[in-house]
Structures are given as C-alpha cells and as structure tokens.
CSV table of C-alpha atoms and ligand atoms in Angstrom, one decimal:
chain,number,residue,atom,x,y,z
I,1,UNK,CA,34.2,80.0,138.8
I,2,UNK,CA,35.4,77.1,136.9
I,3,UNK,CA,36.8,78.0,133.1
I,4,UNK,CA,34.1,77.2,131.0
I,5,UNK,CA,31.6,79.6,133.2
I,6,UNK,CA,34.6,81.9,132.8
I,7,UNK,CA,34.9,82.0,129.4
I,8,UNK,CA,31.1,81.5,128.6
I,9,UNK,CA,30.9,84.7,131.1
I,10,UNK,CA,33.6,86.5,128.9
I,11,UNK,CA,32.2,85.7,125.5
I,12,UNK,CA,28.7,87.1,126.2
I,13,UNK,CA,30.3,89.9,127.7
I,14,UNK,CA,32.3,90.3,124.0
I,15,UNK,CA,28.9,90.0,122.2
I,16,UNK,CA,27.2,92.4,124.0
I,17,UNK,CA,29.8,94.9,123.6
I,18,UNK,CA,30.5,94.8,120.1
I,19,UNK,CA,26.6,94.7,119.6
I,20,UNK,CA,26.7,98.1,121.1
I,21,UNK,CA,29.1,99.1,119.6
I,22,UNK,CA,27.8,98.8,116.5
I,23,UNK,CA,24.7,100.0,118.0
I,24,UNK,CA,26.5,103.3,118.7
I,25,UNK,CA,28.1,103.5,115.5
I,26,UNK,CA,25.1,103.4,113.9
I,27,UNK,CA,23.2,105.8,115.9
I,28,UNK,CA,26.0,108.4,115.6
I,29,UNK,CA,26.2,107.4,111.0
I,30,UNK,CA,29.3,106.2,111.6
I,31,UNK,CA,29.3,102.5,110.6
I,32,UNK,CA,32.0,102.6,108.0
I,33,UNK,CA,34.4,102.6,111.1
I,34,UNK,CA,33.4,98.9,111.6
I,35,UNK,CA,35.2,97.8,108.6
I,36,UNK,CA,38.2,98.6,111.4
I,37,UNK,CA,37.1,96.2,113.9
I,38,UNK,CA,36.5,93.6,110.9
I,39,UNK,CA,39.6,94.3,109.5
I,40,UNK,CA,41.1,93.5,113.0
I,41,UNK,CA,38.8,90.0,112.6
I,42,UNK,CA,40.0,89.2,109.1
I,43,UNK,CA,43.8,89.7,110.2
I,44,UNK,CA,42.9,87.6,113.3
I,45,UNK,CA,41.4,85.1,111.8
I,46,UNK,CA,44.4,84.1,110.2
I,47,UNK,CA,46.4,82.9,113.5
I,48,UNK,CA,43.4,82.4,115.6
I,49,UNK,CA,40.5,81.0,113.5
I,50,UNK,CA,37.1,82.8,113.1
I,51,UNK,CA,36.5,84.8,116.3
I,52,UNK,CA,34.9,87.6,114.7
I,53,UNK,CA,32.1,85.2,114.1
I,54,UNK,CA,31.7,83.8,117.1
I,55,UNK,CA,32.6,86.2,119.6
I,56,UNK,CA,32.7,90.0,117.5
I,57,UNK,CA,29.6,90.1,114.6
I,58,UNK,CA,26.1,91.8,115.8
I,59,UNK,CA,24.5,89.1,113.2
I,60,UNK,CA,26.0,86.5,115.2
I,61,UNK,CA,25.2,87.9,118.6
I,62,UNK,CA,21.6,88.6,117.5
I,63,UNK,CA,21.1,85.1,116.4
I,64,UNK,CA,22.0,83.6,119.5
I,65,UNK,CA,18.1,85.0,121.3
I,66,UNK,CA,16.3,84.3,118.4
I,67,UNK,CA,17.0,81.2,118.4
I,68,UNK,CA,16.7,80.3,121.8
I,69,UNK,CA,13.1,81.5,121.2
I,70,UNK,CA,12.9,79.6,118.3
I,71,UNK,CA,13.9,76.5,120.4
I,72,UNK,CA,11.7,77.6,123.9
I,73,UNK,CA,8.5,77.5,121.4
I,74,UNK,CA,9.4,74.4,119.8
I,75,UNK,CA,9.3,76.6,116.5
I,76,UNK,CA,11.2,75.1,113.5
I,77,UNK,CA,12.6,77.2,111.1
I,78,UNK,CA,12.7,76.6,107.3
I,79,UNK,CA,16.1,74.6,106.0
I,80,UNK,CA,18.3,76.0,103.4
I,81,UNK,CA,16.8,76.1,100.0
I,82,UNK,CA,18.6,73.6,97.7
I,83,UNK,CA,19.2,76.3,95.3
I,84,UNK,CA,21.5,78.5,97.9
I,85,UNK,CA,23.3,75.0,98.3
I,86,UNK,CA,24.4,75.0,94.9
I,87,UNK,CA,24.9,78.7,94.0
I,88,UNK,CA,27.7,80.8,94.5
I,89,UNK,CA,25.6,83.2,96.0
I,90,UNK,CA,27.9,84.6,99.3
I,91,UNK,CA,30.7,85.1,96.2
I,92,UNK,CA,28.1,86.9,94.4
I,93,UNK,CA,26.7,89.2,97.7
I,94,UNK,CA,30.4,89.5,98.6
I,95,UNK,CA,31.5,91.2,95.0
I,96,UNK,CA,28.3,93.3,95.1
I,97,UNK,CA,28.9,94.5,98.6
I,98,UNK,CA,32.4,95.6,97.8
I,99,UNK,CA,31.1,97.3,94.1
I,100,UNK,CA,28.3,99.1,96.9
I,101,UNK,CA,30.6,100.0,99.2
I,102,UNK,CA,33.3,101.3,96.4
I,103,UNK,CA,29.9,103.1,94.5
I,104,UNK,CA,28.7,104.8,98.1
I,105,UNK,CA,32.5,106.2,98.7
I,106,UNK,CA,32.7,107.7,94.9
I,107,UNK,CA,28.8,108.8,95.3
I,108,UNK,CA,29.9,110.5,98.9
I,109,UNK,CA,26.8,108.6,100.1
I,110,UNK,CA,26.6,107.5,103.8
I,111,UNK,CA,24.2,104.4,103.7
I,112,UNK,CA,25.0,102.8,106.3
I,113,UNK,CA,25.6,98.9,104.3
I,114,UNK,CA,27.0,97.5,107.3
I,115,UNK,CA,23.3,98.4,109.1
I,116,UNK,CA,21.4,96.7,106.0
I,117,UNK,CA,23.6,93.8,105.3
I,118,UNK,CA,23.0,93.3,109.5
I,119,UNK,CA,19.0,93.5,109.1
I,120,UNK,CA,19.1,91.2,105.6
I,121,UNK,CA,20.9,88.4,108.0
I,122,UNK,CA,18.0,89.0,110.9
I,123,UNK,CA,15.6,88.5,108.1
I,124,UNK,CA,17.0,85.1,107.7
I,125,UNK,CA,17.3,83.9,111.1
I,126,UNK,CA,13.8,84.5,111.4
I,127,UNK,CA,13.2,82.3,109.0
I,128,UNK,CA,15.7,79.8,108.4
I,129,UNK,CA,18.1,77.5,109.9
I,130,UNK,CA,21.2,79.7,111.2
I,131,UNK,CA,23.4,77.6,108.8
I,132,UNK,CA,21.7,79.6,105.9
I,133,UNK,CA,22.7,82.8,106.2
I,134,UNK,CA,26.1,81.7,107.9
I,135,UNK,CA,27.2,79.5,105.2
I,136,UNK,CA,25.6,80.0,101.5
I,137,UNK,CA,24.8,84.1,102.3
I,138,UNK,CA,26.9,86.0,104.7
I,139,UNK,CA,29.6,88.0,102.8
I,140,UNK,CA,32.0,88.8,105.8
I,141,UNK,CA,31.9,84.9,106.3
I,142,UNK,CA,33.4,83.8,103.0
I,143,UNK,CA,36.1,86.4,103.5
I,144,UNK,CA,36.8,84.8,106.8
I,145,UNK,CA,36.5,81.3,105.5
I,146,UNK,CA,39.4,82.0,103.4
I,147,UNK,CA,41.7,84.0,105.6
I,148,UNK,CA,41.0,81.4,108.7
I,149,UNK,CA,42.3,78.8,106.3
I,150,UNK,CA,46.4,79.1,107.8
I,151,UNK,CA,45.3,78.9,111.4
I,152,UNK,CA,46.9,77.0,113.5
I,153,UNK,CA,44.4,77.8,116.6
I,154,UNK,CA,40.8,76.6,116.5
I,155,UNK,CA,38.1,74.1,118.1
I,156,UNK,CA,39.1,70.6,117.6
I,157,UNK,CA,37.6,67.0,118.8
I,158,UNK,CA,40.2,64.5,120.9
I,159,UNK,CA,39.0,61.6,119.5
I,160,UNK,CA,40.6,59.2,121.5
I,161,UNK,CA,37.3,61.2,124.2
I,162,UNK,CA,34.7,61.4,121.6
I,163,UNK,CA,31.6,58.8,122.6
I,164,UNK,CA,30.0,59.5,119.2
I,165,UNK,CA,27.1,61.1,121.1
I,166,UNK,CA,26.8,63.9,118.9
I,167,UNK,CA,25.3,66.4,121.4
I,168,UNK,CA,27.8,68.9,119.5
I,169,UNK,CA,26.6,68.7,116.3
I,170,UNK,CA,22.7,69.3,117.6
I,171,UNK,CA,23.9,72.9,119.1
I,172,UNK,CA,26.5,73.6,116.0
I,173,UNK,CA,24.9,76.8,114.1
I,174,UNK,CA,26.7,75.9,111.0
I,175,UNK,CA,26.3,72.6,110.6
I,176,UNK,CA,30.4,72.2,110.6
I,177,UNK,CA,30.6,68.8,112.8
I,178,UNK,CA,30.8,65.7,110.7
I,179,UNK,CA,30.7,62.3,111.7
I,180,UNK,CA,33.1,59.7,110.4
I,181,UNK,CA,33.5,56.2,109.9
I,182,UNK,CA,34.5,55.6,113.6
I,183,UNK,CA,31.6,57.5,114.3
I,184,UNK,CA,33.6,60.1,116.2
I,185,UNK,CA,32.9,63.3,115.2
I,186,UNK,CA,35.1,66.3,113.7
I,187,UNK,CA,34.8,69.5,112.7
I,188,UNK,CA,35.4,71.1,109.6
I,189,UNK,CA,37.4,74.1,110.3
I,190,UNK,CA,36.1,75.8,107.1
I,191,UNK,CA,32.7,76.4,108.3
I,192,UNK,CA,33.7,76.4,112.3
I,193,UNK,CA,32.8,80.0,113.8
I,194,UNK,CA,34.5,79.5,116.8
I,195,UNK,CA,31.6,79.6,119.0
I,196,UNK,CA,32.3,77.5,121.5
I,197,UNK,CA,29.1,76.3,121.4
I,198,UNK,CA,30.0,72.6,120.8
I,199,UNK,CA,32.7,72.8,123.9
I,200,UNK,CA,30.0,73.5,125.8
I,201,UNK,CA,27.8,70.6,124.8
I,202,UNK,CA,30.3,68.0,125.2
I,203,UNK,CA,30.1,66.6,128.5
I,204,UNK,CA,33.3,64.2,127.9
I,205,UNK,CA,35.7,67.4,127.7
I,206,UNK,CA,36.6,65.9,123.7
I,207,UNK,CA,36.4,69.5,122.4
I,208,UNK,CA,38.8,72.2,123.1
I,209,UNK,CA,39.4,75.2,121.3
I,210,UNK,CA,43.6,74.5,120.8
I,211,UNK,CA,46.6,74.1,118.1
I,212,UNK,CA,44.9,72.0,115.8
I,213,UNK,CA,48.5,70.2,115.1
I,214,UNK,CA,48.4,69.2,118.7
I,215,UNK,CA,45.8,66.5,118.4
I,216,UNK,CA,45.9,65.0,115.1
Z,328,SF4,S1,29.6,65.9,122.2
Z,328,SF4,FE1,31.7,65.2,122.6
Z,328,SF4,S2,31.5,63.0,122.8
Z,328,SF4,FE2,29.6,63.6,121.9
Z,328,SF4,S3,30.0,63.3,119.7
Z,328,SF4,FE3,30.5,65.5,120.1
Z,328,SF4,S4,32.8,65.4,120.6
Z,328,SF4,FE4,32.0,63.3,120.7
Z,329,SF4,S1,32.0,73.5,115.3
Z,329,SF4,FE1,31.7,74.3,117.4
Z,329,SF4,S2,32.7,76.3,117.6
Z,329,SF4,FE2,32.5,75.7,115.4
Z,329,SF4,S3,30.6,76.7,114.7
Z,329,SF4,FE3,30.1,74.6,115.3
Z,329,SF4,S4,29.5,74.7,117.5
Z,329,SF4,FE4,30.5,76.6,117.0
C-alpha cells in the first residue's frame, strides 16, 4: 500500500471513529465530554495545524457523503450569501455558544449544544457550498483559525512542482487555495482544514502536508 492509500485509509478510519464517538456520547447524554477531545484539537492545532477539522469533527466527517452525493447528481448547492461574507457572524455564534454553554452549566441543563450546533452545520451542507458553514458560521473553526496561527506543520504547495492546474482548488472545501501572479497556487493556512484533500488531487506530488518553513 503506497502512502497516500495509507494515509487516505487511516484518515477515514479517524473520521469514522470520532463520528461514533460522538455518536455514543450522544446516545449515552454525555456530549459535554467532547469539549475534551476538542480541547485536545485546539491544543493541537497550535503545533500541528487544524486536524480536528479535517480528520476529528462529525460536521466535517458528515460533509464529506453529502457532498459526494451532491456531486454524483450533478446537484449544485447554493453559494455563500454576501451578507455572511461581510458579517462577523462565526464571532457572533462563537460568543453565544460560550454564553449557552456557561447559561446550561448554571441552569444544570443537559442540552446536548454540541448535538445541535452539529445538525445546524448539516442544515447548511444541504444547502450550501461547504465553504459556508466552514468559514463565515462554524464556531469551533474560528477558535481553531486562531490557535492554528503559530503552527509550524501544515499542507503547503512546492512551487517549483506546481503546473498551475488547479485540480486542488476544485476539491478544496474551504475555498483556502489562491492563485498568484505566477499562477502557481498556495494555500492560505488560515482557512486550510487539513484535509488532505488537495494532496490528493495533485497529480504532480506539489502538495505535502510538512514544516511550512521548509519550502518557502
Ligand atoms: S493540483 Fe498541484 S500542480 Fe495543480 S495547481 Fe494545485 S498544486 Fe499546482
Ligand atoms: S487547502 Fe487542502 S488540506 Fe486545506 S482545506 Fe483545502 S483541500 Fe483541505
């Protein structure tokens, strides 16, 4: 098995296992204990770049099938409103999660918000573009943003390799490839989920997920 099949093999296998075990956690009205496991992302995420994205969420897992339905049908999903462009709106769901989630603990409530803020981000893959909810909604994902920012470690173009194809940026959920002037392409480790995704459509080897500092 060469390493790409390797790792594709072994990030699947990731996602399907934290899917159930969020699954189980909610099943059993014990979600709170996933703030461990994103806690465990967050601290992560500062060395190693946004795995808990791409390899750890359920909302990240479960948009992966729907939208290779999306794409078997030919269905095209809505893009981003203009007005979620502009607004601060994930800095706005992010302080009214944490007023929720600081209400529900005082209250002695057990809504499960990790379960609802999970079925809010299925309600807009099903209808927009994956970069909508990633990037302008997802409250976890500005934390992340932030915290990713120091990392050394993360996916990267050689662009000494890159063709200017841009297979990558076709595949890239969150629209975090841009093209420059050259017209090789690069991401924009601020909205990169660490995905993989765009490793695997390169069929020139340009992207690698590596020390950043290495290649520049
Ligand atoms: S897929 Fe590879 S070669 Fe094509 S634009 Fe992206 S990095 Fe460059
Ligand atoms: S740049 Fe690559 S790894 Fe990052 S989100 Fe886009 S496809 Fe995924």
């Amino acid at each position: 098995m060469g390493r790409e099949n390797f790792r594709y093999f072994l990030r699947i296998g990731a996602q399907i296992t934290f899917l159930a075990v969020f699954a189980s956690l909610i099943w059993s009205g014990l979600t709170q204990f996933w703030l461990v496991i994103f806690g465990a992302g967050v601290i992560g995420s500062v060395v190693f770049d946004r795995f808990y994205c791409g390899w750890v969420c359920p909302m990240g897992t479960l948009a992966r099938p729907i939208g290779w339905i999306y794409e078997k049908f030919g269905i095209e999903r809505l893009q981003t409103p203009e007005l979620l462009r502009k607004g601060r709106w994930r800095w706005i769901g992010l302080v009214a999660l944490a007023l929720t989630m600081v209400y529900l603990r005082i209250a002695g409530n057990q809504l499960p918000v990790f379960l609802i803020v999970a079925l809010i981000g299925v309600g807009f893959f099903l209808v927009w573009e994956e970069e909508t909810f990633h990037k302008y909604i997802c409250p976890y994902g500005v934390i992340l943003s932030v915290t990713s920012r120091p990392s050394k470690f993360g996916m990267s173009v050689d662009k000494s390799k890159c063709t200017g194809c841009g297979a990558c940026q076709e595949g890239c959920p969150n629209n975090a490839i841009a093209t420059l002037d050259s017209d090789a392409r690069e991401i924009e480790s601020e909205g990169c989920l660490t995905c993989f995704r765009c490793e695997d459509a390169c069929s020139v080897g340009a992207i690698e997920y590596r020390n950043t500092g290495d290649i520049e």
